[in-house]
CSV table of C-alpha atoms and ligand atoms in Angstrom, one decimal:
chain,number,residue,atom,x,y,z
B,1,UNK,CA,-233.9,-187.2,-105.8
B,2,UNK,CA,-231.6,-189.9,-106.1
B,3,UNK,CA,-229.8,-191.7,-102.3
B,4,UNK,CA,-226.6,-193.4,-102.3
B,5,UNK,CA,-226.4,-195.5,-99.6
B,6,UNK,CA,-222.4,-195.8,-98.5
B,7,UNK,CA,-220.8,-198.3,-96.3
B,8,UNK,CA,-219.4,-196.0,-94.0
B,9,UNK,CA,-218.0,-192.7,-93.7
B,10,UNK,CA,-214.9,-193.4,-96.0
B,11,UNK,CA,-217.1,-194.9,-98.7
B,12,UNK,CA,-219.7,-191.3,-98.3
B,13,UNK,CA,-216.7,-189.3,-99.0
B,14,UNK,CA,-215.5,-191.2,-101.8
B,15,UNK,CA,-218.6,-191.3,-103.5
B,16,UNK,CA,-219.5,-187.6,-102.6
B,17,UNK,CA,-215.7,-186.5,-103.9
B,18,UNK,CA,-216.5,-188.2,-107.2
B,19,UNK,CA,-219.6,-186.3,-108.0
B,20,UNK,CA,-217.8,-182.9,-106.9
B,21,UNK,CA,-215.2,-184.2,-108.9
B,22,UNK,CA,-217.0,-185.2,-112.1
B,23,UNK,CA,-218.5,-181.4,-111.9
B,24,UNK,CA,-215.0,-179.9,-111.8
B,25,UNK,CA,-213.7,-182.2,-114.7
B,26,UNK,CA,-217.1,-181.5,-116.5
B,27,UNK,CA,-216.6,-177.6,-116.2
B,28,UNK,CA,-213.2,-176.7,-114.9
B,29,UNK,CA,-214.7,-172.8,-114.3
B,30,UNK,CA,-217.7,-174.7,-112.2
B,31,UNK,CA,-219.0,-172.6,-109.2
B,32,UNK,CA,-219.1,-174.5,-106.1
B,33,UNK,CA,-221.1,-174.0,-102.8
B,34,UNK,CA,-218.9,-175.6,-99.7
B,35,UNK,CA,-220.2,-176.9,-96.5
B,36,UNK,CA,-218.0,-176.6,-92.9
B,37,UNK,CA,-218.5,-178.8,-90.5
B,38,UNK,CA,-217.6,-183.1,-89.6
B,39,UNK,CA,-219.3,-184.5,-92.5
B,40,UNK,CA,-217.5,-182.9,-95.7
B,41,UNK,CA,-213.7,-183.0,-94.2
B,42,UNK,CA,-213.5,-186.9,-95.7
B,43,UNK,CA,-214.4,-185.6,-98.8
B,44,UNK,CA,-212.1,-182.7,-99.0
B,45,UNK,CA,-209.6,-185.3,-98.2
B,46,UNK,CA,-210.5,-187.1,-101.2
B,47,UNK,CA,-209.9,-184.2,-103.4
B,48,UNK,CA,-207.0,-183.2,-102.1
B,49,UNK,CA,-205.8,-186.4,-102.8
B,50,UNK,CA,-206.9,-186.6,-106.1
B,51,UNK,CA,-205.3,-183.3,-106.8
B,52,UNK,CA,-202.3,-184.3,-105.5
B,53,UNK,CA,-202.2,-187.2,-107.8
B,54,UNK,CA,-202.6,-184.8,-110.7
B,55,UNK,CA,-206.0,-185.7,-111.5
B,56,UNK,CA,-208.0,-183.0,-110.1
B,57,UNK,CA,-207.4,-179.2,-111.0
B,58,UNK,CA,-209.0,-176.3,-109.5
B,59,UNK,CA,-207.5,-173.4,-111.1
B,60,UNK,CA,-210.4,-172.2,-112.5
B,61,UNK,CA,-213.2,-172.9,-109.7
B,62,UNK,CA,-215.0,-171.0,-108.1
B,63,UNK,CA,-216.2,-171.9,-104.4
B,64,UNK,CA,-218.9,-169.7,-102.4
B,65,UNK,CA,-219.2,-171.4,-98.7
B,66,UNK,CA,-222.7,-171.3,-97.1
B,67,UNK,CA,-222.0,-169.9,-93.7
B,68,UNK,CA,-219.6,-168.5,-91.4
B,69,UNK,CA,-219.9,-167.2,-87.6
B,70,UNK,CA,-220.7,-163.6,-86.8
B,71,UNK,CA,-217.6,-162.4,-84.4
B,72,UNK,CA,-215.3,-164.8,-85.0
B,73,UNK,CA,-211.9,-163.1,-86.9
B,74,UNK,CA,-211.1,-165.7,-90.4
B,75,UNK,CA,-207.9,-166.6,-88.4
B,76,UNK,CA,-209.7,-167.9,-85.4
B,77,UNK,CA,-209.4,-171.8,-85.3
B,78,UNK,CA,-213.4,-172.0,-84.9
B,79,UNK,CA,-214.3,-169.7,-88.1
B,80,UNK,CA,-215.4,-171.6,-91.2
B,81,UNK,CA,-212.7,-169.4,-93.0
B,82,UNK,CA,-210.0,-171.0,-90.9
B,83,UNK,CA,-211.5,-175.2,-91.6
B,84,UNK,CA,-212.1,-174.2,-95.1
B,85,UNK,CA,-207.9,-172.7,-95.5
B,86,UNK,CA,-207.2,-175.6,-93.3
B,87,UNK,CA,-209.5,-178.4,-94.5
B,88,UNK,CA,-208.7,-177.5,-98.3
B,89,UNK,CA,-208.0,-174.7,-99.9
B,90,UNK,CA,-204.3,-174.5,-98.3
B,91,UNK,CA,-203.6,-178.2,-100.5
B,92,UNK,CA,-205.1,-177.5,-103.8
B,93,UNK,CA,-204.7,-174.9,-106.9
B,94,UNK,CA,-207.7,-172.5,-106.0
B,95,UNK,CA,-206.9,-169.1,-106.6
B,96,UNK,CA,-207.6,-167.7,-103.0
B,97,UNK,CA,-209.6,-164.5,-105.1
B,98,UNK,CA,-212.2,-167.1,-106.2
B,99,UNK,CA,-212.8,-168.5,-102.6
B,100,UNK,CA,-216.0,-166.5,-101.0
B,101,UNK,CA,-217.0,-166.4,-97.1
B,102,UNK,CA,-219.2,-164.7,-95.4
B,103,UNK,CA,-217.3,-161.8,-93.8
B,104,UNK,CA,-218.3,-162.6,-89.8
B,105,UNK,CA,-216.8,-159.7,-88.6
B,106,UNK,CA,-219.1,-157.3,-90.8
B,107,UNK,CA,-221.6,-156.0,-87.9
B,108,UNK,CA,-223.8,-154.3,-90.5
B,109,UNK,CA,-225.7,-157.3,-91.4
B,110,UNK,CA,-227.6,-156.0,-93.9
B,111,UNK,CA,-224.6,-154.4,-95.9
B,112,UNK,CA,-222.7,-157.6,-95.5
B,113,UNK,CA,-225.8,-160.2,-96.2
B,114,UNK,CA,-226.3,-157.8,-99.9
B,115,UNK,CA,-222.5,-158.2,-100.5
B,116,UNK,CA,-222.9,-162.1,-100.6
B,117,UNK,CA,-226.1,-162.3,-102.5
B,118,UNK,CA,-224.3,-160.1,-105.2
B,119,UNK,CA,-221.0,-162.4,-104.7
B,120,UNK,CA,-222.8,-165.5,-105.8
B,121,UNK,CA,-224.7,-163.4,-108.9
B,122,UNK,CA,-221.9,-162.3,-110.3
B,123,UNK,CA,-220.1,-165.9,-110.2
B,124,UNK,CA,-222.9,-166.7,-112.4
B,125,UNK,CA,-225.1,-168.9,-109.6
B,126,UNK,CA,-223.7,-171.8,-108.1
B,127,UNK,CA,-223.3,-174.9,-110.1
B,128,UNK,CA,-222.7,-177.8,-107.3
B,129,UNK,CA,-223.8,-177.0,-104.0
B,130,UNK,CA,-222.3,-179.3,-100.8
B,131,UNK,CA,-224.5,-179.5,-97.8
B,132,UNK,CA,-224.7,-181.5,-94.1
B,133,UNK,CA,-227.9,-181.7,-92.5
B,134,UNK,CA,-227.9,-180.6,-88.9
B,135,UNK,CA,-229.8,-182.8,-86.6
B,136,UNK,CA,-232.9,-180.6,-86.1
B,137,UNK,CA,-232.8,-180.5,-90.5
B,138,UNK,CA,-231.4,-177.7,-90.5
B,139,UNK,CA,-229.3,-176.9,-93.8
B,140,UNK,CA,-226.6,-174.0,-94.3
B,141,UNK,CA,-227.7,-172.4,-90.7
B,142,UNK,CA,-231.2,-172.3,-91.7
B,143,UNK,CA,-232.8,-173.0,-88.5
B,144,UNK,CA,-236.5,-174.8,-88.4
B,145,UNK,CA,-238.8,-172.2,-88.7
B,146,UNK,CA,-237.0,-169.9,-90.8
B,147,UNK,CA,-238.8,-168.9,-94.5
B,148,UNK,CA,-238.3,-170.9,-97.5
B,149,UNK,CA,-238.0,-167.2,-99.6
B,150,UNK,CA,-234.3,-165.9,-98.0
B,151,UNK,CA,-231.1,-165.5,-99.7
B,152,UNK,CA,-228.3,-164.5,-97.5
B,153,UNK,CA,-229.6,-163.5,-94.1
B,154,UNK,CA,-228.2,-162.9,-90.2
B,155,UNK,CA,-228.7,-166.0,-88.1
B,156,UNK,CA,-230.1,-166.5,-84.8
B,157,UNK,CA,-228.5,-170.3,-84.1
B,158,UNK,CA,-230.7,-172.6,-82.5
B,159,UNK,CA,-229.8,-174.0,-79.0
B,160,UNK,CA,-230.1,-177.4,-80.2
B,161,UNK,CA,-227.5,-176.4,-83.1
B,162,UNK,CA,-225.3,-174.5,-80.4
B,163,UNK,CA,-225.3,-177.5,-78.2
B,164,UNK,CA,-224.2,-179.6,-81.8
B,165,UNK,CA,-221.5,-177.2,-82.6
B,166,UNK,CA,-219.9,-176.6,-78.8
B,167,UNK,CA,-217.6,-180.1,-79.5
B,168,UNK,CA,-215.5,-177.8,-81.6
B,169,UNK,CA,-215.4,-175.0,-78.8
B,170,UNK,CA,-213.4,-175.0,-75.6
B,171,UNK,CA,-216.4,-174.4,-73.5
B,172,UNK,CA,-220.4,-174.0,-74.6
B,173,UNK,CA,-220.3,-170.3,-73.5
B,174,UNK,CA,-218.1,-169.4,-76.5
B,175,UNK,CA,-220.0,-170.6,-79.3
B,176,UNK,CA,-221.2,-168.0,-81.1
B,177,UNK,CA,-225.2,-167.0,-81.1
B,178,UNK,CA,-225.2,-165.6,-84.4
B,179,UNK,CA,-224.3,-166.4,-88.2
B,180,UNK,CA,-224.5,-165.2,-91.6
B,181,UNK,CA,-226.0,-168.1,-94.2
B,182,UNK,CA,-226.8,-168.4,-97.7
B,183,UNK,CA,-230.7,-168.9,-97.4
B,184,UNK,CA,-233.0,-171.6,-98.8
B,185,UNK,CA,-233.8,-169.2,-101.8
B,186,UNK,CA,-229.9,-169.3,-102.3
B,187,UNK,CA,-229.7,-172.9,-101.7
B,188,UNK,CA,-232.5,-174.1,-104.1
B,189,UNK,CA,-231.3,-172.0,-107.1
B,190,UNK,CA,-228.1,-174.2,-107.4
B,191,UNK,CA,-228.0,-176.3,-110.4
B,192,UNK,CA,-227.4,-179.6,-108.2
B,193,UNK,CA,-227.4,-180.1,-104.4
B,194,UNK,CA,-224.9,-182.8,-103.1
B,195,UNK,CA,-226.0,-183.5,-99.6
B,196,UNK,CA,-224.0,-186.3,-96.9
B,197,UNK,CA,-225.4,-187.2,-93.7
B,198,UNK,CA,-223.4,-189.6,-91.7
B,199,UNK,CA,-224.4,-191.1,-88.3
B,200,UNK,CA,-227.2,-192.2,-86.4
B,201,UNK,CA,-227.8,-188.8,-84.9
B,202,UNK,CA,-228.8,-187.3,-88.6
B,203,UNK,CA,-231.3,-190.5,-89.1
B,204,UNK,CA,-234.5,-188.7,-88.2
B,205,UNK,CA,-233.7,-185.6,-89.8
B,206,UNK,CA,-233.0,-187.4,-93.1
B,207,UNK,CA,-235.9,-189.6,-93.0
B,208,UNK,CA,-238.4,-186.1,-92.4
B,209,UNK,CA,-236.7,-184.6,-95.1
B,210,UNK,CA,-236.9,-186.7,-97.7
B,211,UNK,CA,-240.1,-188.5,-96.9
B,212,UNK,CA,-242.0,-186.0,-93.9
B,213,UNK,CA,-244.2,-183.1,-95.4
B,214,UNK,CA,-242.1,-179.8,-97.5
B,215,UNK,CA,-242.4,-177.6,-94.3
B,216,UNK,CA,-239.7,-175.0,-92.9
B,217,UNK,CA,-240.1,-176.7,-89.5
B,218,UNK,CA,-237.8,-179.3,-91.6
B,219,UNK,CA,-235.6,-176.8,-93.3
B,220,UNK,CA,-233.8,-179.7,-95.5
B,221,UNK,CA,-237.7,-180.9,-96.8
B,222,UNK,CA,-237.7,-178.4,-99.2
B,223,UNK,CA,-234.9,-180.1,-101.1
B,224,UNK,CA,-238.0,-182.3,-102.5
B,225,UNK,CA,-238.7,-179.8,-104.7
B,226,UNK,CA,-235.5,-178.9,-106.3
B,227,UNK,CA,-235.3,-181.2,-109.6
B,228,UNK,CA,-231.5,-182.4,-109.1
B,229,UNK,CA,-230.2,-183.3,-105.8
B,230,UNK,CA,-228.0,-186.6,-104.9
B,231,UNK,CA,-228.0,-187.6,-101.3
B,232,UNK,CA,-225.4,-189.7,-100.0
B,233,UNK,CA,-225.8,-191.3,-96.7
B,234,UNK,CA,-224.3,-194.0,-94.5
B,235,UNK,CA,-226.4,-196.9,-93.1
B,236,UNK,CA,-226.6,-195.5,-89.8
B,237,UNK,CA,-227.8,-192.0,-91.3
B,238,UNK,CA,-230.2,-194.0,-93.3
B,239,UNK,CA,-231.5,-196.3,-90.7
B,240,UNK,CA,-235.5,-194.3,-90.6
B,241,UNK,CA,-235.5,-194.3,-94.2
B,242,UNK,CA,-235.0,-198.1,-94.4
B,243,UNK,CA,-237.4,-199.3,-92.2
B,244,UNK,CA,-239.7,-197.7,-94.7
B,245,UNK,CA,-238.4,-197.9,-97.8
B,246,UNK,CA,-235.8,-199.5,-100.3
B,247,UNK,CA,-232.9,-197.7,-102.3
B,248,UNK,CA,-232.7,-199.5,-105.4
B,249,UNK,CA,-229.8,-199.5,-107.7
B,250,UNK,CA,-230.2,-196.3,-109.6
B,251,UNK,CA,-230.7,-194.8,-105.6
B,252,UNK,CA,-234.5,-194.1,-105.7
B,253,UNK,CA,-236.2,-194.8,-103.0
B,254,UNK,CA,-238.5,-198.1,-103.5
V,1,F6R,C1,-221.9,-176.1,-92.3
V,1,F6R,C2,-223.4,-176.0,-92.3
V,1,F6R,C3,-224.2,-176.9,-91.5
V,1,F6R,C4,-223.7,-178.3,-91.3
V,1,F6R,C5,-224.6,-179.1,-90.4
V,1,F6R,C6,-224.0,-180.5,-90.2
V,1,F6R,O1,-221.4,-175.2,-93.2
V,1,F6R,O2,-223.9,-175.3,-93.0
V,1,F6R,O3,-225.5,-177.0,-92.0
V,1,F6R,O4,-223.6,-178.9,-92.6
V,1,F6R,O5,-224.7,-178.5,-89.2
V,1,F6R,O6,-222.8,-180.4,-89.5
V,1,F6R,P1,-221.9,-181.7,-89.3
V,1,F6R,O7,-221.4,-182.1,-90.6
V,1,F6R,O8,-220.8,-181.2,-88.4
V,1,F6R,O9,-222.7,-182.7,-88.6
């Protein structure tokens, strides 16, 4: 596992934009898992940016996003469909067919939790994968608790992620109790996770998960074991971790 440490927020997203970006210009077909949420919109910035500029093209990616709410229509302002049209897929070259979501208006979990497992198959597996890191180490909406051995799955969200997510919401009581998410069988098979924390509020869960016991109490822990993930964090996010420990240049921990 290798930890950038960033400046700030702008410098994360910077950083994180050129690794998504040196996978696109690597393999312009590359399959991409996208994450929703505050800490990826600087980055999708970035590459919209970059596309703009003519450096970045995405005619031939693929991306397969990690979550989405169950009830919520894709044109509701709260879905993930809706941030990840508005966020980036309405400013860049993706063809629209090669953009997956869970379908949060599918009641029939099971039907609709297969159809996404058999989405990401037949893109060949997912080359990059983006993640956030909830406070409670949650990643995708893999609560704590939830087994290490799930691909896609129906969600029962956590209060503690509820209460995380009700900023976006015009009152608590309309957050949605329920989501569909890839699972941490679906996560660890990408070839290389990309995950950002930012803030003072993900310090803990970053420092359990990268140096606490592999347990699903700490969903994110298990990302020790996968052989090619890249963290970058701010200083606030990585405030546990240094008292500890030292990031040295090639971003091992010391
Ligand atoms: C979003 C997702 C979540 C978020 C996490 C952090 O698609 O799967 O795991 O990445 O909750 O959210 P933010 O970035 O809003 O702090």
């Amino acid at each position: 596992m290798r930890i950038y440490k960033a400046k700030d927020y702008n410098d994360l997203s910077r950083k994180a934009a050129n690794i998504l970006s040196a996978q696109i210009i690597m393999k312009p077909d590359a399959v991409l898992g996208l994450a929703t949420g505050s800490s990826p919109i600087g980055i999708y910035k970035q590459l919209i940016e970059w596309y703009q500029k003519g450096d970045l093209d995405f005619s031939e990616t693929t991306a397969v996003n990690l979550d989405e709410y169950v009830g919520l229509k894709k044109d509701d302002p709260n879905s993930y469909a809706f941030f990840m049209k508005t966020n980036l897929f309405d400013h860049i070259n993706i063809d629209r067919n090669k953009t997956f979501i869970p379908d949060g208006m599918e009641n029939d979990a099971e039907r609709e939790c297969v159809r996404y497992n058999g989405i990401i198959k037949a893109c060949g597996g997912i080359d990059m994968q983006l993640l956030g890191i909830g406070c409670n180490g949650h990643i995708g909406f893999n609560e704590p608790g939830t087994s290490f051995d799930k691909e896609t799955h129906l969600v029962t969200l956590s209060q503690n992620t509820i209460d995380a997510n009700a900023r976006f919401f015009d009152s608590i009581s309309v957050v949605p109790k329920h989501a569909y998410s890839m699972g941490i069988k679906s996560i660890m098979q990408a070839r290389r996770i990309v995950l950002v924390a930012s803030g003072e509020n993900k310090a803990n869960a970053l420092y359990e998960s990268i140096c606490g016991p592999i347990t699903p109490q700490v969903p994110a822990s298990i990302l020790q074991l996968h052989n090619n993930v890249t963290v970058v964090a701010d200083s606030d996010a990585l405030s546990e971790i240094l008292k500890h420990h030292e990031i040295g240049s090639g971003g091992h921990l010391i």
